[in-house]
Coordinates of C-alpha atoms in Angstrom, one line a residue:
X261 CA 38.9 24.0 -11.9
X262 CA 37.0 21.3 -9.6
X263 CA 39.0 21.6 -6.7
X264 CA 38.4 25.1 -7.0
X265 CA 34.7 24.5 -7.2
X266 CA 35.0 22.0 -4.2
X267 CA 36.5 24.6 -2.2
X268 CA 33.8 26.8 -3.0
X269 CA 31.1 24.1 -2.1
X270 CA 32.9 23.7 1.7
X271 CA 33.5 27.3 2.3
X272 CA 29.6 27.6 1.7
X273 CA 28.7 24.4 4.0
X274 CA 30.9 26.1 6.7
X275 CA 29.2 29.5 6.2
X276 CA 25.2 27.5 6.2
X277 CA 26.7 25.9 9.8
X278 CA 27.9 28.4 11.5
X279 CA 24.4 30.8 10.7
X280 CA 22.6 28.1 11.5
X281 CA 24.4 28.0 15.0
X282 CA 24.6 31.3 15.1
X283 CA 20.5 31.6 14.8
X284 CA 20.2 28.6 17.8
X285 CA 22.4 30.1 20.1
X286 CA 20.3 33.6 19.6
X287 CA 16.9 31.3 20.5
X288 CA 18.4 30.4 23.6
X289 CA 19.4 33.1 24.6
X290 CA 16.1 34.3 23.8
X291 CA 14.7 32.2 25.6
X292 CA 16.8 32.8 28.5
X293 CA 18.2 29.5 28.1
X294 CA 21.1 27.8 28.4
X295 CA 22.5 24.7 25.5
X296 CA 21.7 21.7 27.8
X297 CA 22.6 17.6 27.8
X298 CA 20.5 15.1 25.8
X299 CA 18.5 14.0 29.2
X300 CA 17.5 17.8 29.7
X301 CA 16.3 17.6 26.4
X302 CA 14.4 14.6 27.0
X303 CA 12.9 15.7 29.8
X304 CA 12.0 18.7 27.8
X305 CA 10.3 16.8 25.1
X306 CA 8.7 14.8 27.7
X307 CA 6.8 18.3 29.6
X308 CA 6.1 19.7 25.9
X309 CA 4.6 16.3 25.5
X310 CA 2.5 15.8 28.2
X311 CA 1.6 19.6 28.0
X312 CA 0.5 18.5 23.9
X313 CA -1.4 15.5 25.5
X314 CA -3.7 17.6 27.7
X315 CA -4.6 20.0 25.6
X316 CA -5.8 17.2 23.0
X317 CA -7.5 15.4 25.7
X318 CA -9.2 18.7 26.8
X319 CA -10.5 18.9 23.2
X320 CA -11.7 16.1 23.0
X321 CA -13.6 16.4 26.6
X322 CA -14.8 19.1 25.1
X323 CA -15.9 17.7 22.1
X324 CA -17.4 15.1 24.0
X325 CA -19.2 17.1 26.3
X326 CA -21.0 19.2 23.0
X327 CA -22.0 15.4 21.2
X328 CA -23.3 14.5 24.8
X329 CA -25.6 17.3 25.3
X330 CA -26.7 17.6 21.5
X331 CA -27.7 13.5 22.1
X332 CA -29.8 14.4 24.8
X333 CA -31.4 17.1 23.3
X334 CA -32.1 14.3 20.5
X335 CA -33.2 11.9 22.9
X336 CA -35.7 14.6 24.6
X337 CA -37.1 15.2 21.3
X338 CA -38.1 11.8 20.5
X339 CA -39.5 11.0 23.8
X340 CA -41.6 13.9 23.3
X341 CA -42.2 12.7 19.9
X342 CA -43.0 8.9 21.1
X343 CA -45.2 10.4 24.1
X344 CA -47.1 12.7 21.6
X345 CA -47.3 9.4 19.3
X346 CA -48.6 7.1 22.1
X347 CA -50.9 9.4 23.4
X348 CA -52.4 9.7 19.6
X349 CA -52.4 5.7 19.7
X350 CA -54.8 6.1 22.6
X351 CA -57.0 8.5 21.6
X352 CA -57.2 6.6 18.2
X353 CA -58.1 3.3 19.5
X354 CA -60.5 4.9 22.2
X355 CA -62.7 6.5 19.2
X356 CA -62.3 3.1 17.2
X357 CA -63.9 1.4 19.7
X358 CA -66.4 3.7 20.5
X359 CA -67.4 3.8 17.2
X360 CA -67.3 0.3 16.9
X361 CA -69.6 -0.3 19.9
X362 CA -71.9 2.2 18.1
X363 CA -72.3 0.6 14.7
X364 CA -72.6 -2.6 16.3
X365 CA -75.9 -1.7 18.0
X366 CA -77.9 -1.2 14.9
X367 CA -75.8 -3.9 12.6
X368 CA -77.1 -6.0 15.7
X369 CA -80.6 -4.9 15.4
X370 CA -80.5 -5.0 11.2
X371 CA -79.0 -8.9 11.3
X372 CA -82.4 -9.5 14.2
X373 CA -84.9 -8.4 11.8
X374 CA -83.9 -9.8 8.7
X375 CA -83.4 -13.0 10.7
X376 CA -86.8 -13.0 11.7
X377 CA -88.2 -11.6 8.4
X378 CA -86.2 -14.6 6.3
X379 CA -88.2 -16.8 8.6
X380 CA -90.9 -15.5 7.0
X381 CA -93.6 -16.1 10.3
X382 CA -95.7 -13.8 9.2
X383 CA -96.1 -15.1 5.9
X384 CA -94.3 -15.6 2.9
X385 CA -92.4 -12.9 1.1
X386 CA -91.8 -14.6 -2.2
X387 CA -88.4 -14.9 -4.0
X388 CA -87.6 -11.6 -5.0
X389 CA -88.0 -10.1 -1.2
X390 CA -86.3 -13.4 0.0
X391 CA -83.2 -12.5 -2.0
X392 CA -83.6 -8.5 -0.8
X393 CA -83.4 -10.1 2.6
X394 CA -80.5 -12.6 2.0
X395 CA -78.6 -9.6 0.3
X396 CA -79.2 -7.3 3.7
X397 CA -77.9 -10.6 5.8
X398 CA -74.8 -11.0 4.0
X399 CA -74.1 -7.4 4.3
X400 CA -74.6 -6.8 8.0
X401 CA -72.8 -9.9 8.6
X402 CA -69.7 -9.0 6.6
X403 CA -70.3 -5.3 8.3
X404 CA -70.9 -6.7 11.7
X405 CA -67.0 -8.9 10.8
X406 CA -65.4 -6.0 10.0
X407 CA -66.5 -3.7 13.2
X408 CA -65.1 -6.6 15.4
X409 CA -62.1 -6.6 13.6
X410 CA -61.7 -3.4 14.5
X411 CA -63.0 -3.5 18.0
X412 CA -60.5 -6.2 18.4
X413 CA -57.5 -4.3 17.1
X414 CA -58.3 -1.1 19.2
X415 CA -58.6 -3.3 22.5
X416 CA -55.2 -5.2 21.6
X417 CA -53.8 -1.7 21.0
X418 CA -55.0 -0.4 24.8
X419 CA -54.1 -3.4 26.4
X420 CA -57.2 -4.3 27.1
X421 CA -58.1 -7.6 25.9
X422 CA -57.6 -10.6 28.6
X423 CA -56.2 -13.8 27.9
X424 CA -57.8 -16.7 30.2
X425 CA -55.3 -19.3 29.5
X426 CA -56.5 -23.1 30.1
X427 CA -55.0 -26.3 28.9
X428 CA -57.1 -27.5 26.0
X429 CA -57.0 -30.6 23.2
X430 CA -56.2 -29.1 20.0
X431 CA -57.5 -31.2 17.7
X432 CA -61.3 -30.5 19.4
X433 CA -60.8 -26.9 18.9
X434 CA -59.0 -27.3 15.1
X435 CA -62.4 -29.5 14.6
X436 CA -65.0 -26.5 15.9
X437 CA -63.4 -24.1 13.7
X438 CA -63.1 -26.5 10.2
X439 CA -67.0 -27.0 10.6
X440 CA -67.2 -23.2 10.8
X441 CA -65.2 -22.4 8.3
X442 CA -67.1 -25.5 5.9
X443 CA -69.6 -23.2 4.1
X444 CA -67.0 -20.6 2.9
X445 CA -65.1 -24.3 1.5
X446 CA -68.4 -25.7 0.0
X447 CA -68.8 -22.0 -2.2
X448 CA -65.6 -22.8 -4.0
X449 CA -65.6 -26.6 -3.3
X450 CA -62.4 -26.7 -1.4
X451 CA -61.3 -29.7 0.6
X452 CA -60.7 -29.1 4.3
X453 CA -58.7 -31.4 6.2
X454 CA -56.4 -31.6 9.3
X455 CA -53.4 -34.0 10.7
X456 CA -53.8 -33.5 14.4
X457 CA -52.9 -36.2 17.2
X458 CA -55.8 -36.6 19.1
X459 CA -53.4 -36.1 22.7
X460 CA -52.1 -33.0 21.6
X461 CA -52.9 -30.3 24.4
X462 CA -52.0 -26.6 24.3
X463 CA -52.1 -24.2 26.7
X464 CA -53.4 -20.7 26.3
X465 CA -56.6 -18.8 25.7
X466 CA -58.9 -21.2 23.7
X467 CA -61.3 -18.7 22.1
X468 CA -59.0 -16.5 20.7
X469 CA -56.9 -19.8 19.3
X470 CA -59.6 -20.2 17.6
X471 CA -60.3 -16.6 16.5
X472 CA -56.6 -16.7 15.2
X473 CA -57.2 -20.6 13.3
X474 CA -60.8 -18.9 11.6
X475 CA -58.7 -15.9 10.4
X476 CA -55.9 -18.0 8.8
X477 CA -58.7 -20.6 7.2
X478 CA -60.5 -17.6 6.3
X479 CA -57.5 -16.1 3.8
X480 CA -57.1 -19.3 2.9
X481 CA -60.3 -20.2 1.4
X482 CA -60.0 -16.8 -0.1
X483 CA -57.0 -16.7 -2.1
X484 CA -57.6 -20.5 -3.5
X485 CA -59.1 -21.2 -6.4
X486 CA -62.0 -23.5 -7.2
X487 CA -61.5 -27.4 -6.4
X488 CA -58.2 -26.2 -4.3
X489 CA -57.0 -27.7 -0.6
X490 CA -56.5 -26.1 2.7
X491 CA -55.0 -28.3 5.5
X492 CA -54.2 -27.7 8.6
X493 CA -51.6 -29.1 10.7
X494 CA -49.7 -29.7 14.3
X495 CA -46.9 -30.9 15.7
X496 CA -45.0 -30.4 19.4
X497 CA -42.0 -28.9 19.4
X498 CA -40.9 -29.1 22.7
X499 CA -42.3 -26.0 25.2
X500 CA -44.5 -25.2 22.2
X501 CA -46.9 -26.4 19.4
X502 CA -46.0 -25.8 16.3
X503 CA -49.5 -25.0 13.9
X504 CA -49.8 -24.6 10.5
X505 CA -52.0 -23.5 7.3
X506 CA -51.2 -24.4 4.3
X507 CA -53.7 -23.8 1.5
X508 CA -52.9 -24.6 -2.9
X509 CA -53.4 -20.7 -3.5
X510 CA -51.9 -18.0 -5.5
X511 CA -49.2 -17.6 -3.2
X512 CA -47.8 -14.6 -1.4
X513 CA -44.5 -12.7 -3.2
X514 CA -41.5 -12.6 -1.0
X515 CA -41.2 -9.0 -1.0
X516 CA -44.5 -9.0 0.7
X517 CA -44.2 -11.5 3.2
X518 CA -43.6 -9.2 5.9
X519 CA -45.8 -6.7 5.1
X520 CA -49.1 -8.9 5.4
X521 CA -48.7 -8.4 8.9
X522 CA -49.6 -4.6 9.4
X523 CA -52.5 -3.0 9.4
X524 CA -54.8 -2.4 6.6
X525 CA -52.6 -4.6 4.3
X526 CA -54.4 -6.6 1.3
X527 CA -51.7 -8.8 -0.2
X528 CA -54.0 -9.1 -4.1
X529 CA -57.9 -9.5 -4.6
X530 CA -59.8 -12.4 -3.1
X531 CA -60.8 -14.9 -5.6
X532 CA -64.4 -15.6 -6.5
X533 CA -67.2 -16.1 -4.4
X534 CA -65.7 -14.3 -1.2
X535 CA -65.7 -11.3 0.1
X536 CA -62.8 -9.3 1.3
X537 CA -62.0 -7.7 4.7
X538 CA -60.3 -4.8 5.5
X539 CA -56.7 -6.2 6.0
X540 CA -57.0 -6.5 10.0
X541 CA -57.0 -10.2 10.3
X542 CA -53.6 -11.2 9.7
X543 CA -52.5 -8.0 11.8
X544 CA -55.0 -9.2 14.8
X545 CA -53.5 -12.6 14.6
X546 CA -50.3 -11.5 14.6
X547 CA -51.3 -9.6 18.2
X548 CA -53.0 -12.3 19.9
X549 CA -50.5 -14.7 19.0
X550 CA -47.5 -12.4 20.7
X551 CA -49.8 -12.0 23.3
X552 CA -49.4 -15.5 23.9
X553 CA -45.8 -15.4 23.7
X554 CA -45.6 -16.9 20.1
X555 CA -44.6 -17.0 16.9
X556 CA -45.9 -16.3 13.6
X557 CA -44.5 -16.7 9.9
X558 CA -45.2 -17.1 6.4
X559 CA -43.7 -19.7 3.4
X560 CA -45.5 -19.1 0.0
X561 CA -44.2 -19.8 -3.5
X562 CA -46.2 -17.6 -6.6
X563 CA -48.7 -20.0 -8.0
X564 CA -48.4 -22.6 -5.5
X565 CA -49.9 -21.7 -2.4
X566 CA -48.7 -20.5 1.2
X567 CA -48.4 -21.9 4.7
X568 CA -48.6 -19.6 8.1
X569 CA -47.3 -20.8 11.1
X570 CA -47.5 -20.1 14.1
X571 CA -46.5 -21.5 17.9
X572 CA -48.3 -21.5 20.8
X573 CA -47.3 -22.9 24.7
X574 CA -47.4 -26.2 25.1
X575 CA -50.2 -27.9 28.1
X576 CA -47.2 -29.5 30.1
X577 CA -48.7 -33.3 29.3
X578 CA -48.0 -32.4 25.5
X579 CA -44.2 -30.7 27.1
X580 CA -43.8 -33.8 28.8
X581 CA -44.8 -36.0 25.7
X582 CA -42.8 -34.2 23.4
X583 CA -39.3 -34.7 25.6
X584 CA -40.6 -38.6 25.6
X585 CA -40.9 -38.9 22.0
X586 CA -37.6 -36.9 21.7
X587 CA -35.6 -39.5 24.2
X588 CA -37.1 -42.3 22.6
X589 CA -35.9 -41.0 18.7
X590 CA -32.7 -40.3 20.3

């Protein structure tokens, strides 16, 4: 019984072969051709290969060709877009300082009079008007800050502010602005101080240093508390000086570290006895100091205060004095 079943197992093998070359032979002939040696056949493989090859290379050309043209399309769009937005940056700082320029003629005109009426020349007004006038000072004043802030900001943003850069000692300039910056200290009793080498010279545009030093001190005398400290500091690091704020404050969260530097940004409420801007300074600093070709950063811890730094070039004496002091450590 099995060896009939074998039998029946190899006469069906031998029927499956020979249809099977049977069906080939019919496909060459087909084809019109002939059984051929393994090398024919490679050769074969090799032309249906390379035939394979360009098609999928002329696909992906293709392919190519439709990403390429929808990138440009892409990239014609957002130049369009970033024209659009650039020419809407101009317009915007044109009208802010437009505007600016008008407000301050009046603001100029209100701060003259009640100048010359707290003088009281032409007699005395007596203490209720004296305060109405003190009142109106503060106001312009804080009005008259704000438009320059502005004015500033829209000639940074039209490249229009000019840097006349000059070697210069820092610890004179640090000195000029700590003596303007004493009465906002003196409100809330804070103690100014600085640690700045006497032979330290840097090299850029000493006004605005000193614009970007006032707007630091400034935030710093706001956001401390009564009886706190504010110190300002300086130290060469070769090509540059590094400077730096640090004030006893409330501190700065870390998640908005980065954004104190855009417009219009007000990290929390001032604390007593100072008014607050409208969240230009930090983003004007940041500008003038880029301008220069600086730096500027910001370590704060909640409850414990914050230090900005920020670099500007070195006069070569301090450059020169640094790589000494360097050499000498070494």
């Amino acid at each position: 019984m099995a060896s009939l079943q074998l039998t029946w197992v190899r006469l069906a093998w031998q029927a499956v072969a020979r249809s099977c070359r049977d069906a080939l032979q019919t496909m060459w002939n087909h084809s019109e051709m002939q059984p051929c040696s393994e090398r024919d056949i490679g050769v074969q493989i090799q032309h249906r290969e390379s035939a394979l090859v360009g098609c999928m290379n002329q696909e992906l050309e293709k392919q190519v060709h439709e990403r390429t043209s929808q990138l440009a399309e892409a990239n014609s769009r957002l130049a369009k877009q970033n024209e659009e937005l650039a020419r809407a940056t101009r317009r915007k700082s044109l009208f802010l300082a437009r505007m600016s320029h008008e407000f301050r003629t009046p603001l100029n005109s209100i701060i003259g009079f009640t100048d010359l009426l707290a003088e009281q020349g032409e007699g005395p007004l007596g203490e209720a008007y004296s305060d109405y006038v003190r009142h109106v000072q503060e106001g312009a004043h804080h009005l008259l800050a704000l438009v320059n802030d502005i004015l500033d900001l829209s000639r940074i943003e039209a490249g229009r502010i000019d840097l006349r850069h000059e070697e210069f000692a820092a610890a004179e300039a640090i000195s000029e602005v700590l003596c303007a910056t004493g009465p906002l200290a003196e409100v809330k009793n804070l103690q100014l101080c600085s640690q700045v080498s006497p032979t330290l010279f840097a090299y850029g545009d000493r006004t605005r240093f000193k614009q970007i030093l006032y707007n630091l001190l400034s935030n710093a005398a706001k956001f401390t508390p009564d009886s706190g400290s504010v110190e300002v500091t300086a130290e060469p690091d070769y090509a540059e000086i590094r400077f730096g704020v640090g004030d006893t404050g409330i501190g700065i969260p870390p998640e908005r570290q980065t954004a104190i530097f855009e417009e219009f940004t007000q990290v929390a409420p001032a604390t007593s006895g100072v008014k607050e801007g409208a969240g230009l300074g930090l983003t004007i600093t940041k500008r003038i100091v880029e301008l220069h070709g600086g730096r500027i950063w910001v370590e704060s811890t909640l409850g414990q205060g914050s230090r900005f730094f920020f670099t500007l070039p070195a006069a070569r004496r301090a450059e020169q004095g640094s790589r000494q002091q360097a050499w000498s450590t070494a």
